[in-house]
mmCIF file of C-alpha atoms in Angstrom:
data_model
loop_
_atom_site.group_PDB
_atom_site.id
_atom_site.type_symbol
_atom_site.label_atom_id
_atom_site.label_comp_id
_atom_site.label_asym_id
_atom_site.label_seq_id
_atom_site.Cartn_x
_atom_site.Cartn_y
_atom_site.Cartn_z
ATOM 1 C CA MET A 18 4.040 -3.900 18.645
ATOM 2 C CA ALA A 19 3.155 -1.088 16.259
ATOM 3 C CA ILE A 20 4.277 -1.448 12.653
ATOM 4 C CA LEU A 21 5.086 0.662 9.641
ATOM 5 C CA SER A 22 3.489 -1.001 6.641
ATOM 6 C CA GLU A 23 5.350 -0.344 3.398
ATOM 7 C CA ILE A 24 3.692 -0.846 0.017
ATOM 8 C CA LEU A 25 6.168 -1.158 -2.856
ATOM 9 C CA ARG A 26 5.015 -1.306 -6.484
ATOM 10 C CA PHE A 27 7.138 -1.989 -9.529
ATOM 11 C CA ILE A 28 7.173 -3.783 -12.862
ATOM 12 C CA LEU A 29 8.302 -7.413 -12.563
ATOM 13 C CA PRO A 30 8.145 -9.568 -15.704
ATOM 14 C CA PRO A 31 6.793 -13.028 -14.731
ATOM 15 C CA THR A 32 9.901 -15.025 -15.627
ATOM 16 C CA LYS A 33 11.714 -17.701 -13.625
ATOM 17 C CA THR A 34 14.831 -15.546 -13.460
ATOM 18 C CA ARG A 35 12.990 -12.526 -12.057
ATOM 19 C CA ALA A 36 11.035 -14.722 -9.641
ATOM 20 C CA ALA A 37 14.272 -16.202 -8.290
ATOM 21 C CA GLU A 38 15.853 -12.757 -7.896
ATOM 22 C CA PHE A 39 12.759 -11.465 -6.111
ATOM 23 C CA LEU A 40 12.832 -14.462 -3.764
ATOM 24 C CA ASN A 41 16.465 -13.704 -2.942
ATOM 25 C CA LEU A 42 15.552 -10.102 -2.155
ATOM 26 C CA ARG A 43 12.697 -11.131 0.153
ATOM 27 C CA GLN A 44 15.007 -13.563 1.923
ATOM 28 C CA HIS A 45 17.580 -10.798 2.344
ATOM 29 C CA ILE A 46 14.950 -8.491 3.872
ATOM 30 C CA ALA A 47 13.685 -11.231 6.196
ATOM 31 C CA LYS A 48 17.114 -12.231 7.494
ATOM 32 C CA THR A 49 18.817 -8.844 7.603
ATOM 33 C CA TYR A 50 15.987 -6.955 9.302
ATOM 34 C CA ASN A 51 14.188 -9.811 11.095
ATOM 35 C CA ILE A 52 11.007 -9.228 9.107
ATOM 36 C CA ARG A 53 8.338 -11.848 9.751
ATOM 37 C CA ASP A 54 5.578 -10.635 7.475
ATOM 38 C CA GLN A 55 5.979 -9.958 3.755
ATOM 39 C CA TYR A 56 3.228 -10.277 1.170
ATOM 40 C CA PHE A 57 3.504 -10.099 -2.604
ATOM 41 C CA GLY A 58 1.321 -10.447 -5.672
ATOM 42 C CA TYR A 59 0.498 -8.925 -9.035
ATOM 43 C CA VAL A 60 -2.075 -6.135 -9.199
ATOM 44 C CA ILE A 61 -5.350 -7.449 -10.631
ATOM 45 C CA PRO A 62 -6.593 -5.547 -13.709
ATOM 46 C CA PHE A 63 -10.150 -4.352 -13.078
ATOM 47 C CA GLN A 64 -12.028 -1.571 -14.830
ATOM 48 C CA GLY A 65 -13.607 1.285 -12.945
ATOM 49 C CA THR A 66 -11.125 1.534 -10.061
ATOM 50 C CA GLY A 67 -10.066 5.078 -10.936
ATOM 51 C CA LEU A 68 -6.367 4.205 -10.992
ATOM 52 C CA PRO A 69 -4.304 2.801 -13.883
ATOM 53 C CA VAL A 70 -2.823 -0.687 -13.638
ATOM 54 C CA ARG A 71 0.428 -1.385 -15.456
ATOM 55 C CA ASP A 72 1.254 -4.709 -17.081
ATOM 56 C CA HIS A 73 3.076 -7.057 -14.685
ATOM 57 C CA GLU A 74 2.784 -4.619 -11.780
ATOM 58 C CA MET A 75 4.000 -6.270 -8.593
ATOM 59 C CA CYS A 76 2.732 -5.129 -5.198
ATOM 60 C CA TRP A 77 4.973 -6.015 -2.252
ATOM 61 C CA VAL A 78 4.020 -5.268 1.354
ATOM 62 C CA ILE A 79 6.663 -5.303 4.089
ATOM 63 C CA GLN A 80 5.495 -5.085 7.690
ATOM 64 C CA TRP A 81 8.344 -3.292 9.450
ATOM 65 C CA PRO A 82 8.057 -4.100 13.193
ATOM 66 C CA SER A 83 8.421 -0.532 14.363
ATOM 67 C CA PRO A 84 6.451 2.709 14.179
ATOM 68 C CA THR A 85 9.651 4.422 13.051
ATOM 69 C CA LEU A 86 11.156 4.448 9.581
ATOM 70 C CA PRO A 87 12.362 1.154 8.076
ATOM 71 C CA GLN A 88 16.123 0.857 8.455
ATOM 72 C CA ARG A 89 16.638 -0.224 4.875
ATOM 73 C CA THR A 90 20.207 0.175 3.688
ATOM 74 C CA THR A 91 21.725 1.096 0.354
ATOM 75 C CA GLU A 92 22.432 -2.614 -0.156
ATOM 76 C CA SER A 93 18.687 -3.298 -0.197
ATOM 77 C CA HIS A 94 18.177 -0.436 -2.646
ATOM 78 C CA THR A 95 20.786 -1.912 -4.936
ATOM 79 C CA GLN A 96 19.145 -5.340 -4.866
ATOM 80 C CA LEU A 97 15.698 -3.917 -5.566
ATOM 81 C CA ASN A 98 16.843 -1.744 -8.451
ATOM 82 C CA ASN A 99 18.878 -4.601 -9.914
ATOM 83 C CA LEU A 100 15.707 -6.680 -9.857
ATOM 84 C CA LEU A 101 13.962 -4.310 -12.236
ATOM 85 C CA SER A 102 14.438 -4.815 -15.928
ATOM 86 C CA THR A 103 16.574 -2.312 -17.820
ATOM 87 C CA THR A 104 13.586 -1.044 -19.748
ATOM 88 C CA ALA A 105 11.326 -0.727 -16.707
ATOM 89 C CA SER A 106 13.879 1.106 -14.595
ATOM 90 C CA SER A 107 15.059 3.499 -17.288
ATOM 91 C CA THR A 108 12.508 6.208 -16.441
ATOM 92 C CA SER A 109 11.189 7.544 -13.148
ATOM 93 C CA ALA A 110 7.665 6.468 -14.122
ATOM 94 C CA HIS A 111 8.749 2.828 -13.937
ATOM 95 C CA LYS A 112 11.002 2.833 -10.891
ATOM 96 C CA ALA A 113 9.943 1.117 -7.675
ATOM 97 C CA ARG A 114 7.685 3.336 -5.581
ATOM 98 C CA SER A 115 7.053 3.295 -1.843
ATOM 99 C CA LEU A 116 4.152 4.234 0.432
ATOM 100 C CA LEU A 117 4.459 4.068 4.238
ATOM 101 C CA PHE A 118 1.514 3.639 6.616
ATOM 102 C CA PRO A 119 1.738 3.409 10.435
ATOM 103 C CA PHE A 120 -0.590 1.070 12.315
ATOM 104 C CA PRO A 121 -0.935 0.590 16.086
ATOM 105 C CA SER A 122 -0.645 -2.908 17.536
ATOM 106 C CA SER A 123 -4.417 -3.009 18.082
ATOM 107 C CA SER A 124 -4.974 -2.817 14.301
ATOM 108 C CA LEU A 125 -2.543 -5.580 13.323
ATOM 109 C CA PRO A 126 -5.019 -8.491 13.411
ATOM 110 C CA GLU A 127 -7.330 -6.614 11.039
ATOM 111 C CA VAL A 128 -4.472 -5.544 8.761
ATOM 112 C CA THR A 129 -3.427 -9.191 8.557
ATOM 113 C CA LYS A 130 -6.984 -10.227 7.697
ATOM 114 C CA ALA A 131 -6.951 -7.810 4.776
ATOM 115 C CA LEU A 132 -3.591 -8.996 3.456
ATOM 116 C CA THR A 133 -4.480 -12.699 3.779
ATOM 117 C CA SER A 134 -7.966 -12.450 2.266
ATOM 118 C CA PRO A 135 -8.662 -13.948 -1.168
ATOM 119 C CA VAL A 136 -8.454 -10.373 -2.487
ATOM 120 C CA CYS A 137 -6.948 -7.314 -0.804
ATOM 121 C CA GLU A 138 -8.199 -3.927 -1.922
ATOM 122 C CA PHE A 139 -6.125 -0.814 -1.346
ATOM 123 C CA ALA A 140 -8.721 1.959 -1.436
ATOM 124 C CA ILE A 141 -7.141 5.397 -1.690
ATOM 125 C CA ILE A 142 -8.762 8.651 -0.653
ATOM 126 C CA ASN A 143 -6.339 11.394 -1.603
ATOM 127 C CA LEU A 144 -7.760 14.475 0.048
ATOM 128 C CA SER A 145 -7.541 17.934 -1.462
ATOM 129 C CA SER A 146 -5.496 20.541 0.378
ATOM 130 C CA THR A 147 -8.730 22.238 1.482
ATOM 131 C CA ALA A 148 -10.266 19.136 3.095
ATOM 132 C CA PRO A 149 -11.456 19.956 6.654
ATOM 133 C CA LYS A 150 -9.332 17.402 8.489
ATOM 134 C CA VAL A 151 -9.896 19.120 11.838
ATOM 135 C CA ASP A 152 -13.676 18.853 11.505
ATOM 136 C CA ILE A 153 -15.205 16.162 13.737
ATOM 137 C CA SER A 154 -17.972 15.212 11.303
ATOM 138 C CA PHE A 155 -15.481 14.931 8.447
ATOM 139 C CA ASN A 156 -13.251 12.588 10.436
ATOM 140 C CA ARG A 157 -16.291 10.580 11.456
ATOM 141 C CA SER A 158 -17.107 10.051 7.774
ATOM 142 C CA MET A 159 -13.513 9.010 7.023
ATOM 143 C CA GLU A 160 -13.834 6.342 9.713
ATOM 144 C CA LYS A 161 -17.413 5.292 8.990
ATOM 145 C CA THR A 162 -16.783 4.720 5.288
ATOM 146 C CA PHE A 163 -14.436 1.992 6.567
ATOM 147 C CA THR A 164 -16.513 0.526 9.407
ATOM 148 C CA ASP A 165 -19.586 0.295 7.158
ATOM 149 C CA CYS A 166 -17.683 -2.366 5.204
ATOM 150 C CA TYR A 167 -18.296 -4.794 8.074
ATOM 151 C CA PHE A 168 -21.950 -4.885 7.009
ATOM 152 C CA ALA A 169 -21.014 -5.846 3.440
ATOM 153 C CA GLU A 170 -21.229 -9.355 2.057
ATOM 154 C CA GLY A 171 -17.766 -10.821 1.548
ATOM 155 C CA PHE A 172 -15.842 -8.352 3.705
ATOM 156 C CA LYS A 173 -13.097 -10.049 5.729
ATOM 157 C CA GLY A 174 -11.498 -7.204 7.704
ATOM 158 C CA GLY A 175 -9.075 -4.331 7.408
ATOM 159 C CA ALA A 176 -7.771 -1.014 8.727
ATOM 160 C CA TRP A 177 -6.734 2.379 7.417
ATOM 161 C CA ALA A 178 -4.115 5.068 7.922
ATOM 162 C CA TYR A 179 -2.603 8.176 6.356
ATOM 163 C CA ALA A 180 0.698 7.877 4.473
ATOM 164 C CA VAL A 181 3.600 9.411 6.361
ATOM 165 C CA ASN A 182 6.048 9.839 3.472
ATOM 166 C CA THR A 183 4.014 11.422 0.643
ATOM 167 C CA ASN A 184 0.634 12.657 -0.571
ATOM 168 C CA ASP A 185 1.250 11.200 -4.025
ATOM 169 C CA THR A 186 -0.693 7.986 -4.689
ATOM 170 C CA ASP A 187 2.183 6.743 -6.837
ATOM 171 C CA GLY A 188 4.470 6.894 -3.794
ATOM 172 C CA THR A 189 8.059 8.072 -3.501
ATOM 173 C CA ILE A 190 10.734 6.685 -5.789
ATOM 174 C CA VAL A 191 13.056 4.117 -4.245
ATOM 175 C CA THR A 192 16.274 5.825 -5.243
ATOM 176 C CA ASP A 193 19.391 4.200 -6.587
ATOM 177 C CA ALA A 194 22.004 3.425 -3.974
ATOM 178 C CA GLU A 195 24.514 6.241 -3.817
ATOM 179 C CA GLY A 196 25.927 5.930 -0.296
ATOM 180 C CA MET A 197 28.425 3.602 1.316
ATOM 181 C CA GLU A 198 27.472 -0.066 1.643
ATOM 182 C CA GLY A 199 25.359 -0.529 4.768
ATOM 183 C CA GLU A 200 24.415 3.150 4.954
ATOM 184 C CA VAL A 201 20.831 3.663 6.123
ATOM 185 C CA GLU A 202 18.445 5.558 3.856
ATOM 186 C CA GLU A 203 16.935 8.822 5.003
ATOM 187 C CA VAL A 204 13.231 9.488 4.477
ATOM 188 C CA GLU A 205 11.546 12.773 5.275
ATOM 189 C CA LEU A 206 8.253 12.385 7.146
ATOM 190 C CA LEU A 207 5.214 14.581 6.633
ATOM 191 C CA LYS A 208 3.898 16.476 9.621
ATOM 192 C CA LEU A 209 0.636 15.105 10.995
ATOM 193 C CA GLU A 210 -1.418 18.020 9.696
ATOM 194 C CA GLU A 211 0.128 17.661 6.215
ATOM 195 C CA ARG A 212 -0.921 14.038 5.684
ATOM 196 C CA ARG A 213 -3.788 13.718 3.198
ATOM 197 C CA LEU A 214 -3.271 10.337 1.505
ATOM 198 C CA ALA A 215 -5.534 7.825 3.254
ATOM 199 C CA CYS A 216 -5.240 4.146 2.369
ATOM 200 C CA TYR A 217 -7.820 1.579 3.431
ATOM 201 C CA TYR A 218 -6.505 -2.001 3.574
ATOM 202 C CA LEU A 219 -9.679 -4.002 2.842
ATOM 203 C CA GLY A 220 -9.999 -7.782 2.608
ATOM 204 C CA TRP A 221 -12.682 -9.282 0.359
ATOM 205 C CA GLU A 222 -13.771 -12.721 -0.745
ATOM 206 C CA SER A 223 -13.747 -11.407 -4.320
ATOM 207 C CA VAL A 224 -13.464 -8.220 -6.358
ATOM 208 C CA GLU A 225 -17.004 -8.797 -7.574
ATOM 209 C CA LEU A 226 -18.436 -8.741 -4.045
ATOM 210 C CA HIS A 227 -16.760 -5.428 -3.357
ATOM 211 C CA HIS A 228 -18.082 -4.072 -6.642
ATOM 212 C CA LYS A 229 -21.555 -5.245 -5.599
ATOM 213 C CA TYR A 230 -21.209 -3.429 -2.270
ATOM 214 C CA SER A 231 -20.062 -0.254 -4.051
ATOM 215 C CA GLN A 232 -23.483 -0.066 -5.725
ATOM 216 C CA THR A 233 -25.357 0.094 -2.395
ATOM 217 C CA ALA A 234 -26.830 3.039 -0.511
ATOM 218 C CA LEU A 235 -24.692 2.202 2.524
ATOM 219 C CA PHE A 236 -21.518 2.591 0.488
ATOM 220 C CA ALA A 237 -22.716 5.885 -0.995
ATOM 221 C CA GLU A 238 -23.784 7.329 2.358
ATOM 222 C CA GLU A 239 -20.317 8.476 3.458
ATOM 223 C CA ILE A 240 -18.624 8.539 0.054
ATOM 224 C CA ASP A 241 -21.090 11.188 -1.120
ATOM 225 C CA LYS A 242 -20.129 13.351 1.870
ATOM 226 C CA LEU A 243 -16.415 12.899 1.269
ATOM 227 C CA ALA A 244 -16.371 13.101 -2.542
ATOM 228 C CA PRO A 245 -16.195 16.929 -2.732
ATOM 229 C CA HIS A 246 -12.850 16.676 -0.948
ATOM 230 C CA PHE A 247 -11.324 13.995 -3.191
ATOM 231 C CA GLY A 248 -8.126 14.998 -4.943
ATOM 232 C CA PRO A 249 -6.222 13.433 -7.858
ATOM 233 C CA GLY A 250 -5.094 9.890 -7.187
ATOM 234 C CA THR A 251 -8.273 8.763 -5.442
ATOM 235 C CA GLY A 252 -9.200 5.225 -6.461
ATOM 236 C CA ALA A 253 -8.221 1.638 -5.712
ATOM 237 C CA TRP A 254 -6.249 -1.400 -6.768
ATOM 238 C CA TYR A 255 -6.621 -5.094 -5.935
ATOM 239 C CA VAL A 256 -4.068 -7.804 -5.181
ATOM 240 C CA LYS A 257 -4.231 -11.532 -4.476
ATOM 241 C CA PHE A 258 -1.326 -11.867 -2.060
ATOM 242 C CA GLU A 259 1.003 -14.709 -1.254
ATOM 243 C CA LYS A 260 2.868 -14.618 2.048
ATOM 244 C CA HIS A 261 6.635 -14.981 1.926
ATOM 245 C CA VAL A 262 7.748 -18.172 3.650
ATOM 246 C CA GLU A 263 11.342 -18.895 4.599
#
């Protein structure tokens, strides 16, 4: 079955109280929506990734078992926003943010490999509005910069897709619940030709091995072709995930 992979990022102080509240939220998601696969972990600080990492930044991946939008209700929004500390949720810059990526069933084993690797890298290529997405050679480079990873030491597997809900690397804000209890959220999808935010889910044995690969000619071969089309928000972040277990 195809999935819609949601990446949520937010500030979560590493306290027992917050950990217990987050566990309750994951349990709610699992039971209410019959979600089998959830992964969570703090973003690993690492220099040179091109993207800022906030203190205590949690990354939570929910694998919604449908290519359509997640049917998350206002109740789930309330629980997520209640989880955030008063200070962290007081400004839009610190609210929970969401990115949505569709994957066909054929890609799921590789997506799972990335999420269950010792380190998962989310490599973002945020294309400029002038990027030639209809060009065959351009699309070949977008794909080959991924498949070349299979020749790298320490690469475990992965997949990539364009975000369907935004072209902002930060993601869309998970809004406060304003509707009736049980009301389903509404998310506006980008048209296929409008999607420019590509995310590569990449599994590695370590951050250092990926960094080593990034210094090679093979890595540079396609990146050098694509770089003129990079827009703001291009970069990466790393997470050591734990799978939610009921």
